[in-house]
XYZ file of C-alpha atoms in Angstrom:
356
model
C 0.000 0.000 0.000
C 0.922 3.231 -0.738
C 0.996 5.286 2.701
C -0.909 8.637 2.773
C -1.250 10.888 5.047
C -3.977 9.418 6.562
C -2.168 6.374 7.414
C 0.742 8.348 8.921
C -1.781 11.122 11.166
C -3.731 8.240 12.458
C -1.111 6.315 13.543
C -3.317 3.042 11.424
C -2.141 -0.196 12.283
C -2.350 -2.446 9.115
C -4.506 -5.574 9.601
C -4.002 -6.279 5.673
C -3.499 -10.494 4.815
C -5.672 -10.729 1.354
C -7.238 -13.674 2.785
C -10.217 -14.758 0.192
C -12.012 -16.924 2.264
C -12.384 -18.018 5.821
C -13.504 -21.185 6.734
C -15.948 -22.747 4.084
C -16.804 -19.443 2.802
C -15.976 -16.547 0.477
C -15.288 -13.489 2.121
C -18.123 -11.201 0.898
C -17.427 -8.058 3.002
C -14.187 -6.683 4.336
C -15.376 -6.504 7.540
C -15.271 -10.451 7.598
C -11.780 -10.352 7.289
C -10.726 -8.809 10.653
C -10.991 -9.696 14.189
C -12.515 -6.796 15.263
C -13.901 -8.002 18.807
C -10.456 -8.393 19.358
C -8.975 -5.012 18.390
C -8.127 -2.305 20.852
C -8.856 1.120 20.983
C -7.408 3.002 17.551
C -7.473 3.312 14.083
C -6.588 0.539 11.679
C -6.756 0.119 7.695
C -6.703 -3.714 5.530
C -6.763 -3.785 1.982
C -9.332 -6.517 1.251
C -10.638 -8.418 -1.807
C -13.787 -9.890 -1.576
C -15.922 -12.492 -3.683
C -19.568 -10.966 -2.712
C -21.497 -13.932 -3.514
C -24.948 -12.453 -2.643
C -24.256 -10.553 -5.734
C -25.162 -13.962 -7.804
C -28.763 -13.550 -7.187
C -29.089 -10.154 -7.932
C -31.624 -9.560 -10.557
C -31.708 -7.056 -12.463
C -28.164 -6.140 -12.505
C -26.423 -2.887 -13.194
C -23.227 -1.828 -14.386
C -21.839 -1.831 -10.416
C -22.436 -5.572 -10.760
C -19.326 -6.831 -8.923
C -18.864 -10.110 -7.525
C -15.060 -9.546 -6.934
C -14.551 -6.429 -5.503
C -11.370 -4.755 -4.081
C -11.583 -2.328 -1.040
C -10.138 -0.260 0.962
C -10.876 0.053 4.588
C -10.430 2.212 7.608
C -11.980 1.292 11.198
C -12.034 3.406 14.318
C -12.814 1.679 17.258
C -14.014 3.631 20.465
C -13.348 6.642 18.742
C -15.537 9.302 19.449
C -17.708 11.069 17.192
C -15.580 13.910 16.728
C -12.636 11.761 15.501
C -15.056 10.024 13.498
C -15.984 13.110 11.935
C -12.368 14.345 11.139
C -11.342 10.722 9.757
C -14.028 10.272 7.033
C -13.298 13.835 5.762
C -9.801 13.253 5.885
C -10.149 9.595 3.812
C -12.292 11.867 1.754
C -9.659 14.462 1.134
C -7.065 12.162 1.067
C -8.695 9.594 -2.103
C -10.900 11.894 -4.012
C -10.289 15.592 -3.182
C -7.074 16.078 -3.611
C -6.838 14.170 -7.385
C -9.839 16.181 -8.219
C -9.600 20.088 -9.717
C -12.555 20.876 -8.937
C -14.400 21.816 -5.279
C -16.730 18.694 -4.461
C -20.167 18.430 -3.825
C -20.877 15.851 -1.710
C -24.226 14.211 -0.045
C -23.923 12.266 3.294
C -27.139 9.983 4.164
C -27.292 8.221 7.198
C -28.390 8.937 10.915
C -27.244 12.265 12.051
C -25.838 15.020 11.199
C -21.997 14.740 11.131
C -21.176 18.273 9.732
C -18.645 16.855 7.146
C -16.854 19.740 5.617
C -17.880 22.936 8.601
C -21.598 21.833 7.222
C -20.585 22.371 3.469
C -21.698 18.948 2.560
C -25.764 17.981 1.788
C -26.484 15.524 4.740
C -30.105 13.889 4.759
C -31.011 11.960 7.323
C -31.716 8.430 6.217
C -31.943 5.256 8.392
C -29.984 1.838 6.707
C -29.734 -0.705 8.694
C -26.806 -3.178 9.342
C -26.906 -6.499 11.274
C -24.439 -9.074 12.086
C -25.988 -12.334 12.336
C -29.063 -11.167 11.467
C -28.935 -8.677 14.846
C -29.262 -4.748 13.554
C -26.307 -3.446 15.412
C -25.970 0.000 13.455
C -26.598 1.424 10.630
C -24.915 2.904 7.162
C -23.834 5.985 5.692
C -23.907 6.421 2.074
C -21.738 9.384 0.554
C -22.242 10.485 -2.815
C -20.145 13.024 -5.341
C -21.976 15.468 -7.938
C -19.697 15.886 -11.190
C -21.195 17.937 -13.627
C -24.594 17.259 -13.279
C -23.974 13.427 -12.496
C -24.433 11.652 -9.055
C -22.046 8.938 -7.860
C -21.398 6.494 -4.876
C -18.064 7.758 -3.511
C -17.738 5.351 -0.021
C -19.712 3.720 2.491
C -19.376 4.125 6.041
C -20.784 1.798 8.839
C -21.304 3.012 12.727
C -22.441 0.160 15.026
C -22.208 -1.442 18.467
C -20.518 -4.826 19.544
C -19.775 -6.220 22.821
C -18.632 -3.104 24.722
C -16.893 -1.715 21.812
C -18.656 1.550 19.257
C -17.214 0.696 15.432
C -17.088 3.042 12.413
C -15.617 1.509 9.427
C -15.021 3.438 6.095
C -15.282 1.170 3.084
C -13.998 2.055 -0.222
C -14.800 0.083 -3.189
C -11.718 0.895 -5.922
C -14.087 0.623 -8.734
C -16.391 3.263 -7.814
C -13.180 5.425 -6.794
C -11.976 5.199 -10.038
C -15.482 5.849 -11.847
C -15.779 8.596 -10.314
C -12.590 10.103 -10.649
C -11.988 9.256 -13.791
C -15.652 10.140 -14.606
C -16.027 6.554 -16.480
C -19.451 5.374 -18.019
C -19.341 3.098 -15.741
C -17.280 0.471 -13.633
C -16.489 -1.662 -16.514
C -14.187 0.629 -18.523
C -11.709 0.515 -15.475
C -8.710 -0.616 -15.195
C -9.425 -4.029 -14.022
C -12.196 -4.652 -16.523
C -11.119 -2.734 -20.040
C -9.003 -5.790 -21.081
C -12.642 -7.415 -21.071
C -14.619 -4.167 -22.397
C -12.279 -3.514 -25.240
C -12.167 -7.130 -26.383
C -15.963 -7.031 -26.784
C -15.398 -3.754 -28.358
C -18.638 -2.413 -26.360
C -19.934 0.998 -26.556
C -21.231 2.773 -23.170
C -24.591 2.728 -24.887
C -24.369 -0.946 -25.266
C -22.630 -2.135 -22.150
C -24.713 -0.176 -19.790
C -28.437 -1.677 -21.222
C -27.540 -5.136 -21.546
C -27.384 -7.310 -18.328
C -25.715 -10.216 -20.344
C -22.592 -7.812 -21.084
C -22.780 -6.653 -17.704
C -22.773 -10.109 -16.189
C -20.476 -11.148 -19.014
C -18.142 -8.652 -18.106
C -17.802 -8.986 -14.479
C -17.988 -13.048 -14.338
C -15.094 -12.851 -16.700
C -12.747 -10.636 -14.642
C -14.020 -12.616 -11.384
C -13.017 -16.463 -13.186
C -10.096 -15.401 -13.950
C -9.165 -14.074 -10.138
C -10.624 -17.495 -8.565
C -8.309 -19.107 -11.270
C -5.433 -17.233 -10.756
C -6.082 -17.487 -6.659
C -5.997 -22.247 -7.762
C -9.992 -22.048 -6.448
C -11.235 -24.918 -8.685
C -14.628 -26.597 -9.214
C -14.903 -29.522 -5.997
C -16.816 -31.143 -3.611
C -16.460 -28.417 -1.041
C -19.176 -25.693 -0.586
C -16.076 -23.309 -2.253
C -16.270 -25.292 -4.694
C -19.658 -25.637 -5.336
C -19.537 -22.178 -5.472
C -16.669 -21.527 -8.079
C -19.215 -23.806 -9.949
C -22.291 -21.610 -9.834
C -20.041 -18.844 -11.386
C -18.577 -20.943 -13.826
C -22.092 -21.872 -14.799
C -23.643 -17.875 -14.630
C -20.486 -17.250 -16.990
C -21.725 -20.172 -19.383
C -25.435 -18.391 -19.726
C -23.797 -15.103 -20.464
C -22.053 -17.173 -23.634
C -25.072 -18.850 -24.294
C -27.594 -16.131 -24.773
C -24.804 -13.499 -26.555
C -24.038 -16.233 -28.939
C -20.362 -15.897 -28.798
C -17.994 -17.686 -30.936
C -15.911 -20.827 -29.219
C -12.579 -18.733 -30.061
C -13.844 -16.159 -27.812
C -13.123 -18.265 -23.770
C -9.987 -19.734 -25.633
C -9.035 -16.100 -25.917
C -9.929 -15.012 -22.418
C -9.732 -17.601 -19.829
C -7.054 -20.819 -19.445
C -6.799 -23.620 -17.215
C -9.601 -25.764 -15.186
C -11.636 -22.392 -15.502
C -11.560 -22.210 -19.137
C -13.055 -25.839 -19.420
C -15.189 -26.012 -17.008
C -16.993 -22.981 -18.285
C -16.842 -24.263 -21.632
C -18.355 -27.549 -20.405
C -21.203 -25.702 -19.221
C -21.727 -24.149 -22.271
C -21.849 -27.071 -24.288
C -24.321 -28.430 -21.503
C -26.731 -25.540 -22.775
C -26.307 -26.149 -26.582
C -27.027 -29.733 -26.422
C -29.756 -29.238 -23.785
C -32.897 -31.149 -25.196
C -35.670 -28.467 -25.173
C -38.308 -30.976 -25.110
C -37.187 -31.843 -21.565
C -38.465 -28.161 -20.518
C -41.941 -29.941 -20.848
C -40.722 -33.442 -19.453
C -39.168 -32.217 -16.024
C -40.257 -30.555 -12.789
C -37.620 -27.602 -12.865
C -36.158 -28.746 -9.673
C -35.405 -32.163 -11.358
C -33.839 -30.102 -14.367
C -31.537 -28.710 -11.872
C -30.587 -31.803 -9.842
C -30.245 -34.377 -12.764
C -29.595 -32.038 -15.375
C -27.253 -29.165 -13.952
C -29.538 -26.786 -15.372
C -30.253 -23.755 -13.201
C -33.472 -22.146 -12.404
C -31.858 -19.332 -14.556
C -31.089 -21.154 -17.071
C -34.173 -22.473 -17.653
C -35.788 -19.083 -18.253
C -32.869 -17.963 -20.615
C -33.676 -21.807 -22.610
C -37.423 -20.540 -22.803
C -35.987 -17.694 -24.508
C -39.177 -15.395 -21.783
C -36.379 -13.018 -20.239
C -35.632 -9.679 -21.903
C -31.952 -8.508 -20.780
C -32.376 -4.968 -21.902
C -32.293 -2.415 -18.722
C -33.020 1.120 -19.169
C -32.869 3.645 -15.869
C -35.292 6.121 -15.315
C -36.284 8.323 -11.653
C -39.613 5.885 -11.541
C -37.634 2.718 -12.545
C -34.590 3.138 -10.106
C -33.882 -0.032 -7.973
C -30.435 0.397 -6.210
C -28.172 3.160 -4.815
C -26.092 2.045 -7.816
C -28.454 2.793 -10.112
C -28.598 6.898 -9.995
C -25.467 7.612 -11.534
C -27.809 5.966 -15.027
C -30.436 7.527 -14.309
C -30.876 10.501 -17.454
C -33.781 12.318 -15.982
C -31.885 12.847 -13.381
C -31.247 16.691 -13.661
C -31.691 18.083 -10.185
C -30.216 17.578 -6.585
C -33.554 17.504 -5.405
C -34.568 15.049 -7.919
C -31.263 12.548 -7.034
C -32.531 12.955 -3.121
C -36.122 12.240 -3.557
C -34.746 9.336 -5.434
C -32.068 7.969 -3.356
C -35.049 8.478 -0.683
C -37.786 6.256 -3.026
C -35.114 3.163 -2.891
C -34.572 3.368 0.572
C -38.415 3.393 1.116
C -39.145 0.062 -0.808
C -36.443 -1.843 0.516
């Protein structure tokens, strides 16, 4: 890691490993990855990847559709809320005001007023919930950036109770650091992804409306992490779930009609065929049997998904356009064209949070 000031005026003890999983499971959040009962009063930071598995059954997707995801984290524990204060604006000077030219305008939702900024920033006060173990222990803060007219997710921050001990984490999610700085289309033409984006030779236009390219995309970048990290397709519930992307890779092949050449070109090793396996599952797939079997026997016997099924009855239409009234996720704003006002982005933001 590079150290920043941040780092250095904290005093942040690094709890970085890169551990992927612990135990059976994929770590899907960075908070996963550290000890925290255990820490002592201070400030720490850990650079964590993260498979976010939950992401899988997502539906409909957007183009923030990441199921690996790299972050960067900072936690304060029994910090006060002054300190609290003074570290999120200074991990939000630090990673997106200095590298911009411009003064920011920024939008804090969560519980409280936190005065980011002597009160320059737009703070509405939102409740989001977070639970461990299905407990609510705290809730979320969501911060957002306004660049020329469009609205995007900047960090996350996460104030809750455990044990004896008051938590506020900062998580920062790469991609949507560098969308945002770099004032991207969208997560996809990135650094991590464009190898992927180019190769496909996809327009913003084009990308951003089609879940399959979305999914294609991100399950192609994500493969070839698990493969590079020796995760293969086995017995064990990792295993089994190395599987289920290989297989949600396979249906993004499937329905785009892609040419054989095109994994060959893009993946290598187990990944490449076991993905192309599944593939040729779906080819050969007897239609007929739609009618013959009970979809869960399609899926036991057959391998073929729930998902699947639907793409093989050719009923699904991929096609995703984003709209103030059609808005599903936080995610989804930065899309959104009629999108013109800041009181139009709030009322929006506001609308998601309300039919969670």
């Amino acid at each position: 890691m590079e150290e920043k000031e941040v780092f250095k005026k904290y005093q942040c003890e690094d709890l970085t490993t890169y551990e992927l999983t612990q135990g059976k499971w994929f770590i899907g959040s960075a908070l996963q990855a550290v000890a925290y009962p255990d820490l002592n009063k201070g400030c720490y930071y850990y650079h964590q990847p993260t498979i976010w598995t939950r992401m899988l059954q997502v539906d409909p997707v957007n183009p923030y559709w990441e199921i690996h995801n790299e972050t960067e984290n900072f936690l304060l524990v029994d910090g006060s809320n002054k300190e609290a204060t003074a570290l999120l604006e200074d991990v939000l000077t630090e990673y997106f005001q200095k590298k911009s030219k411009k003064p920011l305008k920024l939008y804090s939702f969560g519980v409280g007023k936190r005065r980011l900024f002597a009160g320059r920033v737009v703070e509405t006060e939102l409740e989001i919930p977070f639970y461990i173990d299905k407990i609510r222990v705290g809730n979320y803060r969501k911060v957002f950036v306004q660049i020329e007219g469009r609205f995007y997710p900047l960090l996350d921050c996460t104030e809750f109770q455990y044990g004896q001990k008051n938590y506020f984490e900062i998580n920062l999610n790469c991609s949507y650091l560098e969308m945002a700085r770099r004032q991207l289309a969208c997560i996809f033409y990135g650094e991590r992804y464009l190898k992927y984006t180019e190769y496909f030779e996809l327009t913003p236009a084009k990308l951003i409306t089609d879940q399959r390219y979305l999914r294609l995309i991100s399950l192609l970048e994500t493969v070839a992490f698990l493969e590079k990290h020796a995760f293969k397709t086995t017995a064990s519930y990792l295993g089994h779930t190395v599987k289920k992307i290989h297989k949600l890779l396979a249906l993004q092949v499937f329905l785009l009609r892609l040419p054989s050449t095109t994994l060959h070109e893009l993946l290598d090793g187990a990944a490449l065929e076991s993905v192309k396996q599944e593939v040729h599952k779906l080819e050969t797939f007897e239609l007929a049997n739609l009618e013959k079997y009970a979809p869960e026997i399609l899926a036991d016997r057959y391998g073929i998904t729930l998902e699947m099924q639907t793409a093989l009855q050719g009923k699904k239409d991929y096609v995703r356009n984003y709209t103030q009234k059609t808005a599903k996720y936080f995610t989804d704003l930065p899309f959104c064209t009629d999108i013109q006002t800041e009181a139009e982005f709030i009322t929006t933001l506001l609308k998601i949070q309300q039919q969670k």
